[in-house]
Amino acid sequence: MKKGLFSLLASRRFGPFFFTQFLGAFNDNVFRQALILLIASGAVTAVSVNTLNNVALALFILPFFLFSALAGQVADKYDKASLVRKIKFVEVCIMSAAAVGFFFDAVYFLLGVLFCMGLQSTFFGPIKYSIIPQQLDDKELVSGNALVEMGTFLAILLGSISGVLLKMDGVGDGVVAIAVVGLALLGYLAARGIPSAPAADDGLKLNWNLWKETWHIVGYAREVKSVWMCVLGISWFWFLGAAYTTQLKVYVDDYLLGTDGLYAVLLGTFSIGIGLGSFLCEKLSGKRVELGLVPLGSIGLSVFGVDLFFSYAGLEGNGQVDIAGFLQQAGGYRVLMDLLGIGVFGGFYIVPLFAFIQHRSNPKHLSRIIAANN
């Protein structure tokens, strides 16, 4: 792999950006998992745990609906590398506030911080995918997107596990606070190494009417029919992925009757599958930007998803089931293979779609098209 997939990580035009987005995703999941466990600990008794978890999810997603139109304009109007550095500095400030919230177990305050995190992610999202074609050539687009998807899901896995470990009984309240601030600082330092990525449309005048601009950016996404189909495909994938990731804990608790350790194993299997699928996609595509693997990915997602439903029939719960007990049951390995398969074919599905959008879109509108997707 002298000039293969991972050689990009050593290059200045991609390496600093990769580690910036990796650390950001890692920190997001450390924070969110630690907050989920704080909520589950009963820190707030007036509202049910499930209600608070749903409120937390809504608060993180809400900024994407409200501010993506503005975020897309900003990403097209200004130098993306400079924007990333400013956004990561804001993350340091947000995580400093989060540190205070974790130290005092202030759940409602942390929910407000979570909204700010969602807002920061809203502005980073369009840059994350539109900066790649500015730094890489067409033959490297699939490789770059494969690495980003691998890194994102590895960060989700490691961040979620770290969030659990940092909030376990016996760990000091200040540890998670130090961790989220430290990770934010590392992300800011990585961002300082990103080379300039000039504005795609520096003459753009910002439209502050967010509702009207939302329809404008959707219009940009629909200019090229094949790009619009990719936007819809990506949206469907994240809708499906959100369903799996948000319901996996319920599946483990209520149907498998499993422990938190089992939940971590299943989440890890799913995340590893996405990373493996992204890696294989880069190899199977021959580094060409084409959609041949997308139908295969959708078929695999469907087959393994349906089998996951039937694999439950072979499991029997008798008290809490740990990892060893789960694997001894008739359907244990089948559930693992189904989640791995969903992840692998998810990688086949998502990587070519992002690369195709970057390849076929008008460069002046690319950030706004990604914002429309968000």
GROMACS .gro file of N, CA and C in nm, residues 85-208:
model
  372
   85ARG      N    1  -1.089   2.603   1.130
   85ARG     CA    2  -1.017   2.646   1.250
   85ARG      C    3  -1.106   2.726   1.344
   86LYS      N    4  -1.189   2.812   1.288
   86LYS     CA    5  -1.281   2.891   1.371
   86LYS      C    6  -1.384   2.800   1.439
   87ILE      N    7  -1.436   2.703   1.363
   87ILE     CA    8  -1.537   2.611   1.418
   87ILE      C    9  -1.477   2.526   1.529
   88LYS      N   10  -1.353   2.481   1.510
   88LYS     CA   11  -1.290   2.399   1.614
   88LYS      C   12  -1.257   2.482   1.739
   89PHE      N   13  -1.228   2.610   1.721
   89PHE     CA   14  -1.208   2.696   1.838
   89PHE      C   15  -1.338   2.711   1.915
   90VAL      N   16  -1.449   2.724   1.842
   90VAL     CA   17  -1.581   2.730   1.907
   90VAL      C   18  -1.608   2.601   1.984
   91GLU      N   19  -1.564   2.487   1.927
   91GLU     CA   20  -1.581   2.359   1.996
   91GLU      C   21  -1.508   2.358   2.130
   92VAL      N   22  -1.389   2.417   2.134
   92VAL     CA   23  -1.316   2.425   2.261
   92VAL      C   24  -1.398   2.502   2.364
   93CYS      N   25  -1.460   2.611   2.322
   93CYS     CA   26  -1.543   2.692   2.413
   93CYS      C   27  -1.665   2.613   2.459
   94ILE      N   28  -1.730   2.542   2.366
   94ILE     CA   29  -1.850   2.464   2.400
   94ILE      C   30  -1.814   2.354   2.499
   95MET      N   31  -1.701   2.285   2.474
   95MET     CA   32  -1.662   2.175   2.562
   95MET      C   33  -1.614   2.226   2.698
   96SER      N   34  -1.565   2.348   2.704
   96SER     CA   35  -1.531   2.406   2.834
   96SER      C   36  -1.658   2.426   2.916
   97ALA      N   37  -1.766   2.468   2.849
   97ALA     CA   38  -1.895   2.480   2.918
   97ALA      C   39  -1.945   2.341   2.959
   98ALA      N   40  -1.926   2.241   2.871
   98ALA     CA   41  -1.968   2.104   2.902
   98ALA      C   42  -1.895   2.052   3.025
   99ALA      N   43  -1.766   2.087   3.037
   99ALA     CA   44  -1.687   2.042   3.152
   99ALA      C   45  -1.749   2.088   3.283
  100VAL      N   46  -1.796   2.212   3.284
  100VAL     CA   47  -1.862   2.265   3.403
  100VAL      C   48  -1.990   2.186   3.432
  101GLY      N   49  -2.066   2.158   3.326
  101GLY     CA   50  -2.191   2.084   3.342
  101GLY      C   51  -2.170   1.944   3.396
  102PHE      N   52  -2.067   1.874   3.346
  102PHE     CA   53  -2.040   1.739   3.396
  102PHE      C   54  -1.990   1.743   3.541
  103PHE      N   55  -1.913   1.844   3.575
  103PHE     CA   56  -1.860   1.851   3.711
  103PHE      C   57  -1.974   1.865   3.814
  104PHE      N   58  -2.081   1.936   3.774
  104PHE     CA   59  -2.193   1.959   3.866
  104PHE      C   60  -2.314   1.870   3.835
  105ASP      N   61  -2.300   1.774   3.740
  105ASP     CA   62  -2.410   1.687   3.700
  105ASP      C   63  -2.534   1.767   3.662
  106ALA      N   64  -2.513   1.876   3.588
  106ALA     CA   65  -2.623   1.967   3.551
  106ALA      C   66  -2.683   1.922   3.418
  107VAL      N   67  -2.781   1.833   3.424
  107VAL     CA   68  -2.836   1.770   3.303
  107VAL      C   69  -2.898   1.873   3.210
  108TYR      N   70  -2.982   1.962   3.262
  108TYR     CA   71  -3.051   2.057   3.176
  108TYR      C   72  -2.952   2.153   3.110
  109PHE      N   73  -2.850   2.193   3.183
  109PHE     CA   74  -2.745   2.277   3.126
  109PHE      C   75  -2.673   2.202   3.014
  110LEU      N   76  -2.645   2.074   3.035
  110LEU     CA   77  -2.577   1.993   2.934
  110LEU      C   78  -2.664   1.972   2.810
  111LEU      N   79  -2.794   1.970   2.827
  111LEU     CA   80  -2.884   1.961   2.711
  111LEU      C   81  -2.871   2.087   2.625
  112GLY      N   82  -2.855   2.202   2.691
  112GLY     CA   83  -2.830   2.325   2.616
  112GLY      C   84  -2.697   2.320   2.543
  113VAL      N   85  -2.596   2.264   2.609
  113VAL     CA   86  -2.465   2.247   2.546
  113VAL      C   87  -2.476   2.154   2.425
  114LEU      N   88  -2.560   2.050   2.437
  114LEU     CA   89  -2.580   1.956   2.327
  114LEU      C   90  -2.638   2.026   2.205
  115PHE      N   91  -2.729   2.119   2.226
  115PHE     CA   92  -2.783   2.198   2.114
  115PHE      C   93  -2.671   2.277   2.047
  116CYS      N   94  -2.584   2.337   2.127
  116CYS     CA   95  -2.470   2.412   2.071
  116CYS      C   96  -2.377   2.321   1.992
  117MET      N   97  -2.359   2.197   2.040
  117MET     CA   98  -2.279   2.099   1.966
  117MET      C   99  -2.342   2.069   1.831
  118GLY      N  100  -2.475   2.052   1.830
  118GLY     CA  101  -2.545   2.029   1.705
  118GLY      C  102  -2.530   2.146   1.609
  119LEU      N  103  -2.531   2.267   1.663
  119LEU     CA  104  -2.513   2.387   1.580
  119LEU      C  105  -2.373   2.390   1.520
  120GLN      N  106  -2.273   2.356   1.602
  120GLN     CA  107  -2.135   2.351   1.553
  120GLN      C  108  -2.120   2.245   1.444
  121SER      N  109  -2.183   2.128   1.464
  121SER     CA  110  -2.177   2.021   1.364
  121SER      C  111  -2.249   2.060   1.236
  122THR      N  112  -2.354   2.141   1.248
  122THR     CA  113  -2.427   2.189   1.131
  122THR      C  114  -2.337   2.270   1.039
  123PHE      N  115  -2.251   2.354   1.097
  123PHE     CA  116  -2.163   2.437   1.016
  123PHE      C  117  -2.041   2.359   0.967
  124PHE      N  118  -2.002   2.254   1.039
  124PHE     CA  119  -1.889   2.174   0.995
  124PHE      C  120  -1.927   2.076   0.884
  125GLY      N  121  -2.051   2.028   0.885
  125GLY     CA  122  -2.095   1.925   0.791
  125GLY      C  123  -2.072   1.958   0.644
  126PRO      N  124  -2.118   2.074   0.594
  126PRO     CA  125  -2.097   2.106   0.451
  126PRO      C  126  -1.949   2.116   0.414
  127ILE      N  127  -1.867   2.163   0.509
  127ILE     CA  128  -1.723   2.174   0.483
  127ILE      C  129  -1.660   2.036   0.475
  128LYS      N  130  -1.705   1.945   0.561
  128LYS     CA  131  -1.645   1.813   0.573
  128LYS      C  132  -1.638   1.741   0.439
  129TYR      N  133  -1.745   1.750   0.361
  129TYR     CA  134  -1.747   1.677   0.235
  129TYR      C  135  -1.713   1.763   0.113
  130SER      N  136  -1.725   1.895   0.125
  130SER     CA  137  -1.694   1.979   0.009
  130SER      C  138  -1.546   2.015   0.002
  131ILE      N  139  -1.471   2.001   0.112
  131ILE     CA  140  -1.328   2.030   0.109
  131ILE      C  141  -1.249   1.916   0.044
  132ILE      N  142  -1.305   1.794   0.046
  132ILE     CA  143  -1.232   1.678  -0.007
  132ILE      C  144  -1.195   1.695  -0.154
  133PRO      N  145  -1.291   1.732  -0.244
  133PRO     CA  146  -1.252   1.747  -0.385
  133PRO      C  147  -1.160   1.865  -0.411
  134GLN      N  148  -1.149   1.960  -0.317
  134GLN     CA  149  -1.054   2.069  -0.333
  134GLN      C  150  -0.910   2.025  -0.304
  135GLN      N  151  -0.897   1.924  -0.219
  135GLN     CA  152  -0.763   1.879  -0.178
  135GLN      C  153  -0.718   1.753  -0.251
  136LEU      N  154  -0.813   1.677  -0.307
  136LEU     CA  155  -0.780   1.551  -0.375
  136LEU      C  156  -0.823   1.556  -0.520
  137ASP      N  157  -0.756   1.478  -0.606
  137ASP     CA  158  -0.799   1.471  -0.745
  137ASP      C  159  -0.907   1.363  -0.760
  138ASP      N  160  -0.962   1.354  -0.880
  138ASP     CA  161  -1.076   1.264  -0.903
  138ASP      C  162  -1.044   1.118  -0.869
  139LYS      N  163  -0.920   1.076  -0.898
  139LYS     CA  164  -0.884   0.937  -0.872
  139LYS      C  165  -0.871   0.907  -0.722
  140GLU      N  166  -0.866   1.013  -0.641
  140GLU     CA  167  -0.852   0.995  -0.496
  140GLU      C  168  -0.981   1.017  -0.420
  141LEU      N  169  -1.088   1.054  -0.491
  141LEU     CA  170  -1.214   1.085  -0.423
  141LEU      C  171  -1.271   0.966  -0.347
  142VAL      N  172  -1.272   0.850  -0.411
  142VAL     CA  173  -1.326   0.731  -0.345
  142VAL      C  174  -1.240   0.696  -0.223
  143SER      N  175  -1.108   0.706  -0.237
  143SER     CA  176  -1.019   0.676  -0.125
  143SER      C  177  -1.042   0.773  -0.010
  144GLY      N  178  -1.052   0.902  -0.041
  144GLY     CA  179  -1.075   1.002   0.062
  144GLY      C  180  -1.205   0.981   0.136
  145ASN      N  181  -1.312   0.954   0.061
  145ASN     CA  182  -1.442   0.931   0.125
  145ASN      C  183  -1.443   0.801   0.204
  146ALA      N  184  -1.373   0.699   0.154
  146ALA     CA  185  -1.364   0.573   0.228
  146ALA      C  186  -1.296   0.596   0.363
  147LEU      N  187  -1.188   0.672   0.363
  147LEU     CA  188  -1.117   0.700   0.487
  147LEU      C  189  -1.204   0.782   0.584
  148VAL      N  190  -1.277   0.879   0.530
  148VAL     CA  191  -1.363   0.962   0.616
  148VAL      C  192  -1.472   0.876   0.680
  149GLU      N  193  -1.534   0.788   0.601
  149GLU     CA  194  -1.640   0.703   0.658
  149GLU      C  195  -1.582   0.603   0.759
  150MET      N  196  -1.467   0.545   0.726
  150MET     CA  197  -1.401   0.455   0.822
  150MET      C  198  -1.368   0.529   0.950
  151GLY      N  199  -1.311   0.648   0.935
  151GLY     CA  200  -1.274   0.727   1.052
  151GLY      C  201  -1.393   0.769   1.135
  152THR      N  202  -1.502   0.806   1.068
  152THR     CA  203  -1.622   0.850   1.140
  152THR      C  204  -1.679   0.739   1.225
  153PHE      N  205  -1.693   0.621   1.169
  153PHE     CA  206  -1.755   0.513   1.245
  153PHE      C  207  -1.660   0.454   1.348
  154LEU      N  208  -1.531   0.458   1.322
  154LEU     CA  209  -1.434   0.419   1.425
  154LEU      C  210  -1.440   0.518   1.542
  155ALA      N  211  -1.455   0.646   1.509
  155ALA     CA  212  -1.467   0.748   1.614
  155ALA      C  213  -1.595   0.730   1.694
  156ILE      N  214  -1.704   0.694   1.627
  156ILE     CA  215  -1.830   0.667   1.697
  156ILE      C  216  -1.812   0.552   1.795
  157LEU      N  217  -1.747   0.445   1.747
  157LEU     CA  218  -1.725   0.327   1.832
  157LEU      C  219  -1.637   0.362   1.952
  158LEU      N  220  -1.519   0.417   1.925
  158LEU     CA  221  -1.425   0.447   2.033
  158LEU      C  222  -1.479   0.556   2.126
  159GLY      N  223  -1.546   0.655   2.069
  159GLY     CA  224  -1.602   0.761   2.151
  159GLY      C  225  -1.712   0.711   2.242
  160SER      N  226  -1.799   0.624   2.190
  160SER     CA  227  -1.907   0.569   2.271
  160SER      C  228  -1.852   0.484   2.386
  161ILE      N  229  -1.754   0.399   2.355
  161ILE     CA  230  -1.693   0.316   2.459
  161ILE      C  231  -1.623   0.402   2.563
  162SER      N  232  -1.550   0.504   2.516
  162SER     CA  233  -1.479   0.593   2.609
  162SER      C  234  -1.576   0.669   2.698
  163GLY      N  235  -1.688   0.712   2.639
  163GLY     CA  236  -1.789   0.782   2.719
  163GLY      C  237  -1.844   0.696   2.831
  164VAL      N  238  -1.863   0.566   2.801
  164VAL     CA  239  -1.910   0.472   2.904
  164VAL      C  240  -1.804   0.456   3.013
  165LEU      N  241  -1.680   0.434   2.972
  165LEU     CA  242  -1.572   0.411   3.070
  165LEU      C  243  -1.550   0.533   3.159
  166LEU      N  244  -1.560   0.652   3.101
  166LEU     CA  245  -1.533   0.774   3.177
  166LEU      C  246  -1.644   0.809   3.276
  167LYS      N  247  -1.763   0.749   3.255
  167LYS     CA  248  -1.874   0.777   3.347
  167LYS      C  249  -1.909   0.657   3.435
  168MET      N  250  -1.821   0.555   3.435
  168MET     CA  251  -1.848   0.438   3.521
  168MET      C  252  -1.831   0.476   3.668
  169ASP      N  253  -1.895   0.399   3.754
  169ASP     CA  254  -1.881   0.421   3.898
  169ASP      C  255  -1.735   0.410   3.939
  170GLY      N  256  -1.693   0.500   4.023
  170GLY     CA  257  -1.556   0.498   4.071
  170GLY      C  258  -1.462   0.589   3.993
  171VAL      N  259  -1.508   0.640   3.878
  171VAL     CA  260  -1.428   0.733   3.800
  171VAL      C  261  -1.465   0.874   3.844
  172GLY      N  262  -1.369   0.957   3.870
  172GLY     CA  263  -1.394   1.092   3.920
  172GLY      C  264  -1.476   1.177   3.824
  173ASP      N  265  -1.557   1.268   3.880
  173ASP     CA  266  -1.643   1.353   3.797
  173ASP      C  267  -1.563   1.442   3.702
  174GLY      N  268  -1.440   1.475   3.740
  174GLY     CA  269  -1.361   1.566   3.658
  174GLY      C  270  -1.296   1.500   3.538
  175VAL      N  271  -1.295   1.366   3.532
  175VAL     CA  272  -1.223   1.297   3.424
  175VAL      C  273  -1.289   1.322   3.289
  176VAL      N  274  -1.420   1.304   3.281
  176VAL     CA  275  -1.488   1.325   3.154
  176VAL      C  276  -1.481   1.472   3.113
  177ALA      N  277  -1.482   1.562   3.212
  177ALA     CA  278  -1.470   1.705   3.181
  177ALA      C  279  -1.335   1.736   3.117
  178ILE      N  280  -1.230   1.681   3.173
  178ILE     CA  281  -1.096   1.701   3.117
  178ILE      C  282  -1.086   1.639   2.978
  179ALA      N  283  -1.147   1.522   2.960
  179ALA     CA  284  -1.138   1.450   2.833
  179ALA      C  285  -1.201   1.530   2.718
  180VAL      N  286  -1.323   1.584   2.738
  180VAL     CA  287  -1.390   1.653   2.628
  180VAL      C  288  -1.318   1.783   2.591
  181VAL      N  289  -1.262   1.852   2.689
  181VAL     CA  290  -1.186   1.974   2.660
  181VAL      C  291  -1.055   1.938   2.591
  182GLY      N  292  -0.987   1.834   2.639
  182GLY     CA  293  -0.862   1.792   2.578
  182GLY      C  294  -0.878   1.749   2.433
  183LEU      N  295  -0.983   1.672   2.405
  183LEU     CA  296  -1.008   1.628   2.267
  183LEU      C  297  -1.039   1.746   2.176
  184ALA      N  298  -1.114   1.844   2.228
  184ALA     CA  299  -1.144   1.963   2.149
  184ALA      C  300  -1.017   2.041   2.116
  185LEU      N  301  -0.926   2.052   2.213
  185LEU     CA  302  -0.800   2.121   2.189
  185LEU      C  303  -0.715   2.048   2.085
  186LEU      N  304  -0.711   1.914   2.092
  186LEU     CA  305  -0.637   1.837   1.992
  186LEU      C  306  -0.697   1.858   1.852
  187GLY      N  307  -0.830   1.863   1.844
  187GLY     CA  308  -0.895   1.888   1.716
  187GLY      C  309  -0.860   2.024   1.659
  188TYR      N  310  -0.852   2.126   1.747
  188TYR     CA  311  -0.815   2.260   1.702
  188TYR      C  312  -0.671   2.262   1.651
  189LEU      N  313  -0.581   2.194   1.722
  189LEU     CA  314  -0.441   2.189   1.679
  189LEU      C  315  -0.428   2.117   1.545
  190ALA      N  316  -0.504   2.009   1.526
  190ALA     CA  317  -0.501   1.938   1.397
  190ALA      C  318  -0.551   2.029   1.285
  191ALA      N  319  -0.654   2.107   1.313
  191ALA     CA  320  -0.713   2.196   1.212
  191ALA      C  321  -0.615   2.302   1.164
  192ARG      N  322  -0.522   2.340   1.249
  192ARG     CA  323  -0.424   2.442   1.211
  192ARG      C  324  -0.330   2.393   1.101
  193GLY      N  325  -0.324   2.262   1.080
  193GLY     CA  326  -0.238   2.207   0.976
  193GLY      C  327  -0.307   2.191   0.841
  194ILE      N  328  -0.437   2.221   0.832
  194ILE     CA  329  -0.510   2.205   0.706
  194ILE      C  330  -0.467   2.315   0.609
  195PRO      N  331  -0.422   2.280   0.488
  195PRO     CA  332  -0.383   2.384   0.391
  195PRO      C  333  -0.503   2.461   0.340
  196SER      N  334  -0.477   2.579   0.284
  196SER     CA  335  -0.583   2.667   0.238
  196SER      C  336  -0.675   2.596   0.138
  197ALA      N  337  -0.805   2.624   0.150
  197ALA     CA  338  -0.905   2.573   0.057
  197ALA      C  339  -0.992   2.691   0.016
  198PRO      N  340  -0.951   2.765  -0.090
  198PRO     CA  341  -1.014   2.892  -0.126
  198PRO      C  342  -1.165   2.882  -0.145
  199ALA      N  343  -1.230   2.997  -0.126
  199ALA     CA  344  -1.376   3.005  -0.138
  199ALA      C  345  -1.421   2.959  -0.276
  200ALA      N  346  -1.530   2.885  -0.279
  200ALA     CA  347  -1.585   2.840  -0.407
  200ALA      C  348  -1.661   2.952  -0.477
  201ASP      N  349  -1.719   3.044  -0.400
  201ASP     CA  350  -1.799   3.154  -0.456
  201ASP      C  351  -1.789   3.273  -0.362
  202ASP      N  352  -1.675   3.344  -0.368
  202ASP     CA  353  -1.653   3.452  -0.270
  202ASP      C  354  -1.742   3.573  -0.295
  203GLY      N  355  -1.809   3.579  -0.410
  203GLY     CA  356  -1.901   3.689  -0.437
  203GLY      C  357  -2.041   3.664  -0.385
  204LEU      N  358  -2.063   3.551  -0.324
  204LEU     CA  359  -2.196   3.514  -0.274
  204LEU      C  360  -2.242   3.611  -0.166
  205LYS      N  361  -2.366   3.656  -0.176
  205LYS     CA  362  -2.428   3.738  -0.072
  205LYS      C  363  -2.515   3.649   0.015
  206LEU      N  364  -2.488   3.651   0.145
  206LEU     CA  365  -2.561   3.564   0.237
  206LEU      C  366  -2.708   3.601   0.242
  207ASN      N  367  -2.793   3.502   0.229
  207ASN     CA  368  -2.938   3.521   0.242
  207ASN      C  369  -2.977   3.477   0.383
  208TRP      N  370  -3.021   3.572   0.466
  208TRP     CA  371  -3.054   3.542   0.605
  208TRP      C  372  -3.196   3.491   0.623
   0.00000   0.00000   0.00000
